[in-house]
Amino acid sequence: MSPAIPVRCLARPLAGGLVVPWVSLIHNGHAVLGARRAFLQRLCQICSQPLQERFFVIVRPADQQQGYSPEPALHPECQPYTAANCPMLNGTATHYRTRPVLASHPAGRPCTDPSCPCPELTPDEGHTARSGRPADRYEAWMIATRHYRLVPHQEKPDVPVGISLNVPILRKRILREAVLPAEHAALLDLLRTALDLEP
């Protein structure tokens, strides 16, 4: 059974009975990302409220290697709800979606409103590299808010690329294991059969 909608999220809009994350902003009828604002203002990516004493970040092995999580933080009560309902985190999605290359605007087309404070598009090479590939292992790491550190873009120091993982970690939770490529899964099945082990 999925966790109840967190109290912090009760004012958020719903889609299909699920909370629409705050970072999924709607711009002229199209979804765009508000990650940069969440990073800079220390906001939860789901409910948009300020982080308090502790927060969670979602971490893949690649994030651990590069030393930062590219996703905005989550409140401790918003993280379990997100993990239970996000297909990539709860294991129902086995592969990353194949995504088209966006145009220069985050909504995938030019904005014609001169007064619009459009969020800047920060190219995510990670999405391109993962497109269509088997899902990675995902963990949730709890960090004290006093250790909240942003990692700047190498060429644009005022643009954050994520939240630093090179800080004390209070707790780690495994959300899902990685999906093995087909050939590896077949070899593992053969090994299990040979050793008469349960899958």
Coordinates of N, CA and C in Angstrom, one line a residue:
M1 N 0.8 -1.2 0.0 CA 0.0 0.0 0.0 C 0.9 1.2 0.0
S2 N 0.6 2.2 -0.9 CA 1.4 3.4 -1.0 C 1.2 4.3 0.2
P3 N 2.3 5.0 0.7 CA 2.1 5.9 1.8 C 1.1 7.0 1.5
A4 N 0.4 7.5 2.5 CA -0.5 8.6 2.3 C 0.2 9.9 1.8
I5 N -0.6 10.7 1.2 CA 0.0 12.0 0.7 C 0.5 12.8 1.9
P6 N 1.8 13.2 1.9 CA 2.3 13.9 3.1 C 1.5 15.2 3.3
V7 N 1.4 15.6 4.6 CA 0.6 16.8 4.9 C 1.2 18.0 4.2
R8 N 2.5 18.1 4.0 CA 3.2 19.2 3.3 C 2.7 19.3 1.9
C9 N 2.2 18.2 1.3 CA 1.8 18.2 -0.1 C 0.3 18.3 -0.4
L10 N -0.4 18.5 0.7 CA -1.9 18.5 0.5 C -2.4 19.7 -0.4
A11 N -1.6 20.8 -0.5 CA -2.0 21.9 -1.3 C -1.5 21.7 -2.8
R12 N -0.7 20.7 -3.0 CA -0.2 20.5 -4.4 C -1.3 19.9 -5.3
P13 N -1.2 20.2 -6.6 CA -2.2 19.6 -7.5 C -1.9 18.1 -7.6
L14 N -3.0 17.4 -8.0 CA -2.9 15.9 -8.2 C -3.0 15.6 -9.7
A15 N -2.4 14.5 -10.1 CA -2.6 14.0 -11.5 C -2.7 12.5 -11.3
G16 N -3.8 11.9 -11.7 CA -4.1 10.5 -11.5 C -4.0 10.1 -10.0
G17 N -4.4 11.0 -9.2 CA -4.4 10.7 -7.7 C -3.1 10.9 -7.0
L18 N -2.0 11.3 -7.8 CA -0.7 11.4 -7.2 C -0.3 12.9 -7.2
V19 N 0.5 13.3 -6.2 CA 1.0 14.6 -6.1 C 1.9 15.0 -7.3
V20 N 1.6 16.1 -7.9 CA 2.5 16.6 -9.0 C 3.7 17.3 -8.3
P21 N 4.9 16.8 -8.5 CA 6.1 17.5 -7.9 C 6.2 18.9 -8.2
W22 N 6.6 19.7 -7.3 CA 6.8 21.2 -7.5 C 7.8 21.5 -8.6
V23 N 8.8 20.7 -8.8 CA 9.8 20.9 -9.8 C 9.2 20.6 -11.2
S24 N 8.0 20.0 -11.3 CA 7.4 19.9 -12.6 C 6.4 21.0 -12.8
L25 N 7.0 22.2 -13.0 CA 6.2 23.4 -13.2 C 5.5 23.4 -14.5
I26 N 4.4 24.1 -14.6 CA 3.6 24.2 -15.8 C 3.9 25.5 -16.4
H27 N 4.3 25.6 -17.7 CA 4.6 26.9 -18.3 C 3.8 26.9 -19.6
N28 N 2.8 27.8 -19.7 CA 2.0 27.9 -20.9 C 1.5 26.5 -21.4
G29 N 1.0 25.7 -20.4 CA 0.5 24.4 -20.7 C 1.5 23.3 -20.9
H30 N 2.8 23.6 -20.7 CA 3.8 22.6 -20.9 C 4.6 22.4 -19.6
A31 N 5.0 21.2 -19.3 CA 5.8 20.9 -18.1 C 7.2 21.4 -18.3
V32 N 7.8 22.1 -17.3 CA 9.2 22.5 -17.3 C 9.7 22.2 -15.9
L33 N 11.0 22.3 -15.8 CA 11.6 22.0 -14.5 C 12.0 23.2 -13.7
G34 N 11.8 23.2 -12.4 CA 12.2 24.3 -11.6 C 13.3 23.9 -10.6
A35 N 14.2 23.0 -11.1 CA 15.2 22.5 -10.2 C 16.2 23.6 -9.8
R36 N 16.6 24.5 -10.6 CA 17.5 25.5 -10.2 C 17.0 26.3 -9.1
R37 N 15.8 26.7 -9.1 CA 15.2 27.5 -8.0 C 15.2 26.7 -6.7
A38 N 14.8 25.4 -6.8 CA 14.8 24.5 -5.7 C 16.2 24.4 -5.0
F39 N 17.2 24.3 -5.9 CA 18.6 24.2 -5.4 C 19.0 25.5 -4.6
L40 N 18.8 26.6 -5.3 CA 19.3 27.9 -4.7 C 18.5 28.3 -3.5
Q41 N 17.2 28.0 -3.4 CA 16.4 28.4 -2.3 C 16.2 27.3 -1.2
R42 N 16.9 26.2 -1.4 CA 16.9 25.1 -0.5 C 15.4 24.6 -0.3
L43 N 14.7 24.3 -1.4 CA 13.3 23.9 -1.3 C 13.2 22.4 -1.6
C44 N 12.2 21.8 -1.1 CA 11.9 20.4 -1.4 C 11.4 20.3 -2.8
Q45 N 11.8 19.3 -3.6 CA 11.4 19.2 -5.0 C 10.0 18.8 -5.1
I46 N 9.4 18.3 -4.1 CA 8.0 17.8 -4.2 C 7.0 18.9 -3.7
C47 N 7.2 19.3 -2.5 CA 6.2 20.3 -1.9 C 6.6 21.7 -2.0
S48 N 7.8 22.0 -2.3 CA 8.3 23.4 -2.5 C 8.6 24.2 -1.2
Q49 N 8.4 23.5 -0.1 CA 8.6 24.2 1.2 C 10.1 24.1 1.6
P50 N 10.6 25.1 2.4 CA 12.0 25.1 2.7 C 12.4 23.9 3.5
L51 N 13.6 23.4 3.2 CA 14.2 22.3 4.0 C 14.4 22.7 5.4
Q52 N 14.3 21.7 6.3 CA 14.5 22.0 7.7 C 15.7 21.3 8.3
E53 N 15.7 20.6 9.3 CA 16.9 20.1 10.0 C 17.6 19.0 9.2
R54 N 16.9 18.2 8.5 CA 17.5 17.1 7.7 C 16.7 17.0 6.3
F55 N 17.4 16.4 5.3 CA 16.8 16.2 4.0 C 17.4 15.0 3.4
F56 N 16.7 14.5 2.4 CA 17.2 13.3 1.6 C 17.6 13.8 0.2
V57 N 18.6 13.1 -0.4 CA 18.9 13.2 -1.8 C 18.8 11.8 -2.4
I58 N 18.5 11.8 -3.7 CA 18.4 10.5 -4.4 C 19.8 10.4 -5.1
V59 N 20.4 9.2 -4.9 CA 21.7 8.9 -5.4 C 21.8 7.6 -6.2
R60 N 22.5 7.8 -7.3 CA 22.8 6.6 -8.2 C 24.4 6.4 -8.1
P61 N 24.9 5.3 -8.5 CA 26.4 5.1 -8.4 C 27.1 6.2 -9.2
A62 N 26.6 6.6 -10.3 CA 27.2 7.7 -11.1 C 27.3 9.0 -10.3
D63 N 26.2 9.3 -9.6 CA 26.2 10.5 -8.7 C 27.3 10.4 -7.6
Q64 N 27.4 9.2 -7.0 CA 28.4 9.0 -6.0 C 29.8 9.3 -6.5
Q65 N 30.0 8.8 -7.8 CA 31.4 9.0 -8.4 C 31.6 10.4 -8.7
Q66 N 30.6 11.2 -9.1 CA 30.9 12.6 -9.5 C 30.8 13.5 -8.2
G67 N 30.3 12.9 -7.1 CA 30.3 13.7 -5.9 C 29.1 14.6 -5.6
Y68 N 28.1 14.5 -6.4 CA 26.9 15.3 -6.2 C 25.6 14.6 -6.7
S69 N 24.5 14.9 -6.1 CA 23.2 14.4 -6.6 C 22.6 15.5 -7.5
P70 N 22.2 15.2 -8.8 CA 21.7 16.2 -9.7 C 20.2 16.6 -9.5
E71 N 19.6 16.0 -8.4 CA 18.2 16.3 -8.1 C 18.1 17.1 -6.9
P72 N 17.1 18.0 -6.8 CA 16.9 18.8 -5.6 C 16.5 17.8 -4.5
A73 N 16.6 18.3 -3.3 CA 16.4 17.6 -2.0 C 14.9 17.3 -1.8
L74 N 14.7 16.4 -0.8 CA 13.4 16.0 -0.4 C 13.3 16.1 1.1
H75 N 12.1 16.5 1.7 CA 11.9 16.4 3.1 C 11.8 14.9 3.5
P76 N 12.2 14.6 4.7 CA 12.1 13.2 5.2 C 10.7 12.6 5.0
E77 N 9.6 13.4 5.1 CA 8.3 12.8 4.9 C 7.9 12.8 3.4
C78 N 8.5 13.6 2.6 CA 8.2 13.6 1.2 C 8.9 12.4 0.4
Q79 N 10.1 12.0 1.0 CA 10.9 11.0 0.3 C 10.2 9.7 0.2
P80 N 9.6 9.1 1.3 CA 9.0 7.8 1.2 C 7.8 7.8 0.2
Y81 N 7.1 8.9 0.2 CA 6.0 9.0 -0.8 C 6.5 9.0 -2.2
T82 N 7.5 9.7 -2.5 CA 8.1 9.8 -3.8 C 8.7 8.4 -4.2
A83 N 9.4 7.8 -3.3 CA 10.0 6.5 -3.6 C 8.9 5.4 -3.9
A84 N 7.8 5.5 -3.2 CA 6.7 4.6 -3.4 C 5.9 4.8 -4.7
N85 N 5.9 6.0 -5.2 CA 5.1 6.3 -6.4 C 5.9 6.7 -7.7
C86 N 7.2 6.9 -7.6 CA 7.9 7.1 -8.8 C 8.3 5.8 -9.4
P87 N 7.9 5.6 -10.7 CA 8.2 4.3 -11.3 C 9.7 3.9 -11.4
M88 N 10.6 4.9 -11.5 CA 12.0 4.6 -11.5 C 12.5 4.2 -10.1
L89 N 12.0 4.8 -9.1 CA 12.4 4.5 -7.7 C 11.8 3.2 -7.1
N90 N 10.5 3.0 -7.5 CA 9.8 1.8 -6.9 C 10.0 0.5 -7.7
G91 N 10.8 0.6 -8.8 CA 11.1 -0.6 -9.6 C 10.2 -1.0 -10.7
T92 N 9.1 -0.3 -10.9 CA 8.2 -0.7 -11.9 C 8.7 -0.3 -13.3
A93 N 9.6 0.7 -13.4 CA 10.2 1.1 -14.6 C 11.6 0.4 -14.7
T94 N 11.8 -0.4 -15.7 CA 13.1 -1.1 -15.8 C 14.1 -0.5 -16.7
H95 N 13.7 0.5 -17.5 CA 14.6 1.2 -18.4 C 14.3 2.7 -18.3
Y96 N 15.3 3.5 -18.6 CA 15.1 5.0 -18.7 C 14.3 5.3 -20.0
R97 N 13.5 6.3 -19.9 CA 12.7 6.7 -21.1 C 13.7 7.2 -22.1
T98 N 13.4 7.0 -23.4 CA 14.1 7.6 -24.5 C 13.5 9.0 -24.7
R99 N 14.4 10.0 -24.5 CA 13.9 11.4 -24.6 C 14.4 12.1 -25.8
P100 N 13.5 12.9 -26.4 CA 14.0 13.7 -27.6 C 14.9 14.8 -27.1
V101 N 15.7 15.3 -27.9 CA 16.5 16.5 -27.6 C 15.6 17.7 -27.6
L102 N 15.6 18.4 -26.5 CA 14.8 19.6 -26.4 C 15.3 20.8 -27.2
A103 N 14.4 21.7 -27.5 CA 14.8 22.9 -28.1 C 15.4 23.8 -27.1
S104 N 15.7 25.1 -27.4 CA 16.4 25.9 -26.4 C 15.6 26.2 -25.2
H105 N 14.3 26.1 -25.2 CA 13.5 26.4 -24.0 C 13.2 25.1 -23.3
P106 N 13.1 25.1 -21.9 CA 12.8 23.9 -21.2 C 11.5 23.2 -21.5
A107 N 10.5 23.9 -22.0 CA 9.3 23.3 -22.4 C 9.4 22.6 -23.8
G108 N 10.5 22.8 -24.5 CA 10.7 22.1 -25.8 C 10.4 23.0 -27.0
R109 N 10.1 24.3 -26.7 CA 9.7 25.2 -27.8 C 10.0 26.6 -27.3
P110 N 10.1 27.6 -28.2 CA 10.5 28.9 -27.8 C 9.3 29.5 -27.0
C111 N 9.7 30.4 -26.1 CA 8.7 31.1 -25.3 C 8.5 32.5 -25.9
T112 N 7.3 32.9 -26.2 CA 7.0 34.2 -26.9 C 6.6 35.3 -25.9
D113 N 6.6 35.0 -24.6 CA 6.2 35.9 -23.6 C 7.4 36.7 -23.1
P114 N 7.6 38.0 -23.5 CA 8.8 38.7 -23.1 C 8.8 39.0 -21.6
S115 N 7.7 38.9 -20.9 CA 7.7 39.1 -19.4 C 7.9 37.9 -18.6
C116 N 8.0 36.7 -19.3 CA 8.1 35.4 -18.6 C 9.5 35.2 -18.0
P117 N 9.5 34.8 -16.7 CA 10.8 34.5 -16.1 C 11.1 33.0 -16.3
C118 N 11.3 32.6 -17.6 CA 11.5 31.2 -17.9 C 12.7 30.7 -17.2
P119 N 12.6 29.5 -16.6 CA 13.8 28.9 -16.0 C 14.8 28.6 -17.1
E120 N 16.1 28.8 -16.8 CA 17.1 28.5 -17.8 C 17.2 27.0 -18.0
L121 N 17.5 26.6 -19.3 CA 17.8 25.2 -19.6 C 19.2 24.9 -19.3
T122 N 19.4 23.9 -18.4 CA 20.8 23.4 -18.1 C 20.9 22.1 -18.8
P123 N 21.7 21.9 -19.8 CA 21.7 20.6 -20.5 C 22.1 19.5 -19.5
D124 N 21.4 18.4 -19.6 CA 21.7 17.3 -18.7 C 22.3 16.2 -19.6
E125 N 23.6 16.1 -19.6 CA 24.2 15.0 -20.4 C 23.9 13.6 -19.8
G126 N 23.6 13.6 -18.6 CA 23.2 12.3 -17.9 C 22.0 11.7 -18.5
H127 N 21.0 12.6 -18.8 CA 19.7 12.1 -19.4 C 20.0 11.5 -20.7
T128 N 20.8 12.2 -21.5 CA 21.1 11.7 -22.8 C 21.9 10.3 -22.8
A129 N 22.8 10.2 -21.9 CA 23.6 9.0 -21.7 C 22.7 7.8 -21.3
R130 N 21.7 8.1 -20.4 CA 20.9 7.0 -19.8 C 19.8 6.6 -20.7
S131 N 19.4 7.5 -21.7 CA 18.2 7.2 -22.5 C 18.1 5.8 -23.0
G132 N 17.1 5.1 -22.6 CA 16.8 3.7 -23.1 C 17.6 2.6 -22.4
R133 N 18.5 3.0 -21.5 CA 19.3 2.0 -20.8 C 18.6 1.4 -19.6
P134 N 19.1 0.2 -19.1 CA 18.5 -0.4 -17.9 C 18.7 0.6 -16.7
A135 N 17.7 0.5 -15.8 CA 17.7 1.4 -14.6 C 18.9 1.1 -13.7
D136 N 19.3 2.1 -13.1 CA 20.5 2.1 -12.1 C 19.9 1.7 -10.7
R137 N 20.9 1.4 -9.8 CA 20.6 1.3 -8.4 C 20.3 2.7 -7.9
Y138 N 19.3 2.8 -7.0 CA 18.9 4.1 -6.4 C 18.9 4.0 -4.9
E139 N 19.5 5.0 -4.3 CA 19.5 5.1 -2.8 C 19.0 6.4 -2.4
A140 N 18.6 6.5 -1.2 CA 18.2 7.8 -0.6 C 19.2 8.1 0.6
W141 N 19.9 9.2 0.5 CA 20.9 9.6 1.6 C 20.3 10.7 2.4
M142 N 20.4 10.6 3.7 CA 19.9 11.6 4.6 C 21.1 12.5 5.0
I143 N 21.0 13.8 4.9 CA 22.0 14.8 5.2 C 21.5 15.8 6.1
A144 N 22.3 16.3 7.0 CA 21.8 17.4 7.9 C 21.9 18.7 7.1
T145 N 20.9 19.5 7.2 CA 20.8 20.8 6.4 C 21.9 21.7 6.6
R146 N 22.6 21.6 7.7 CA 23.8 22.5 7.9 C 24.9 22.1 7.0
H147 N 24.8 20.9 6.4 CA 25.8 20.4 5.4 C 25.4 20.5 4.0
Y148 N 24.3 21.3 3.8 CA 23.8 21.5 2.4 C 24.8 22.3 1.6
R149 N 25.3 21.7 0.6 CA 26.3 22.4 -0.2 C 26.0 22.2 -1.7
L150 N 26.0 23.2 -2.5 CA 25.7 23.1 -3.9 C 27.0 23.0 -4.7
V151 N 27.0 22.2 -5.7 CA 28.2 22.1 -6.6 C 27.9 22.9 -7.8
P152 N 28.8 23.9 -8.1 CA 28.6 24.8 -9.3 C 29.0 24.1 -10.6
H153 N 28.3 24.6 -11.7 CA 28.7 24.2 -13.0 C 30.1 24.7 -13.3
Q154 N 31.0 23.9 -13.9 CA 32.4 24.3 -14.1 C 32.5 25.5 -15.0
E155 N 31.6 25.7 -16.0 CA 31.7 26.9 -16.8 C 30.8 28.0 -16.4
K156 N 29.8 27.7 -15.6 CA 28.9 28.7 -15.1 C 28.8 28.6 -13.6
P157 N 29.7 29.3 -12.9 CA 29.7 29.1 -11.4 C 28.4 29.5 -10.7
D158 N 27.5 30.3 -11.3 CA 26.3 30.7 -10.7 C 25.2 29.7 -10.9
V159 N 25.4 28.6 -11.7 CA 24.4 27.6 -12.0 C 24.8 26.3 -11.3
P160 N 24.0 25.9 -10.3 CA 24.3 24.6 -9.6 C 24.0 23.4 -10.5
V161 N 24.8 22.4 -10.3 CA 24.6 21.1 -11.0 C 24.0 20.1 -10.1
G162 N 24.1 20.4 -8.8 CA 23.6 19.4 -7.8 C 24.0 19.7 -6.4
I163 N 23.6 18.8 -5.5 CA 23.9 18.9 -4.1 C 25.1 18.0 -3.7
S164 N 26.1 18.5 -3.1 CA 27.3 17.8 -2.8 C 27.0 16.6 -1.9
L165 N 27.7 15.5 -2.3 CA 27.6 14.2 -1.5 C 28.9 14.1 -0.6
N166 N 29.8 15.0 -0.7 CA 31.1 15.0 0.0 C 30.9 15.7 1.4
V167 N 29.9 15.2 2.1 CA 29.5 15.7 3.4 C 29.2 14.5 4.3
P168 N 29.0 14.7 5.6 CA 28.6 13.6 6.5 C 27.2 13.1 6.1
I169 N 27.1 11.7 6.0 CA 25.8 11.1 5.6 C 25.3 10.5 6.9
L170 N 24.0 10.8 7.2 CA 23.4 10.3 8.4 C 22.8 9.0 8.3
R171 N 22.3 8.7 7.1 CA 21.6 7.4 6.8 C 21.5 7.2 5.3
K172 N 21.5 5.9 5.0 CA 21.3 5.5 3.6 C 20.2 4.4 3.5
R173 N 19.4 4.6 2.5 CA 18.3 3.6 2.2 C 18.4 3.1 0.8
I174 N 18.4 1.8 0.6 CA 18.3 1.3 -0.8 C 16.9 1.4 -1.3
L175 N 16.7 2.1 -2.4 CA 15.3 2.2 -2.9 C 15.0 1.2 -4.0
R176 N 16.0 0.8 -4.8 CA 15.9 -0.3 -5.8 C 17.3 -0.7 -6.2
E177 N 17.4 -1.9 -6.6 CA 18.7 -2.4 -7.2 C 18.7 -2.1 -8.7
A178 N 19.9 -2.1 -9.3 CA 20.0 -1.9 -10.7 C 19.4 -3.1 -11.5
V179 N 18.9 -2.7 -12.7 CA 18.4 -3.8 -13.6 C 19.6 -4.3 -14.4
L180 N 19.8 -5.6 -14.4 CA 20.9 -6.2 -15.1 C 20.6 -6.2 -16.6
P181 N 21.6 -5.9 -17.4 CA 21.4 -6.0 -18.9 C 21.0 -7.5 -19.2
A182 N 20.3 -7.7 -20.3 CA 19.7 -9.0 -20.6 C 20.7 -10.1 -20.6
E183 N 21.9 -9.9 -21.1 CA 22.9 -11.0 -21.2 C 23.4 -11.3 -19.8
H184 N 23.5 -10.3 -18.9 CA 23.9 -10.6 -17.5 C 22.8 -11.3 -16.7
A185 N 21.6 -10.9 -17.0 CA 20.5 -11.6 -16.3 C 20.4 -13.0 -16.7
A186 N 20.6 -13.3 -18.0 CA 20.6 -14.7 -18.5 C 21.7 -15.5 -17.9
L187 N 22.9 -15.0 -17.8 CA 24.0 -15.7 -17.1 C 23.6 -16.0 -15.6
L188 N 23.0 -15.0 -15.0 CA 22.7 -15.2 -13.6 C 21.6 -16.3 -13.4
D189 N 20.6 -16.3 -14.3 CA 19.6 -17.4 -14.3 C 20.2 -18.7 -14.5
L190 N 21.2 -18.8 -15.4 CA 21.9 -20.1 -15.7 C 22.7 -20.6 -14.4
L191 N 23.3 -19.6 -13.7 CA 24.1 -19.9 -12.5 C 23.1 -20.4 -11.4
R192 N 22.0 -19.7 -11.3 CA 21.0 -20.1 -10.3 C 20.5 -21.5 -10.5
T193 N 20.2 -21.8 -11.8 CA 19.7 -23.1 -12.2 C 20.8 -24.2 -11.9
A194 N 22.0 -23.9 -12.2 CA 23.1 -24.8 -12.0 C 23.3 -25.1 -10.5
L195 N 23.1 -24.1 -9.7 CA 23.3 -24.2 -8.2 C 22.0 -24.6 -7.5
D196 N 20.9 -24.7 -8.3 CA 19.6 -25.0 -7.7 C 19.2 -24.0 -6.7
L197 N 19.3 -22.7 -7.0 CA 18.9 -21.6 -6.1 C 17.6 -21.0 -6.6
E198 N 16.9 -20.5 -5.6 CA 15.7 -19.7 -5.9 C 16.0 -18.4 -6.5
P199 N 15.2 -17.9 -7.5 CA 15.5 -16.6 -8.1 C 15.2 -15.5 -7.1

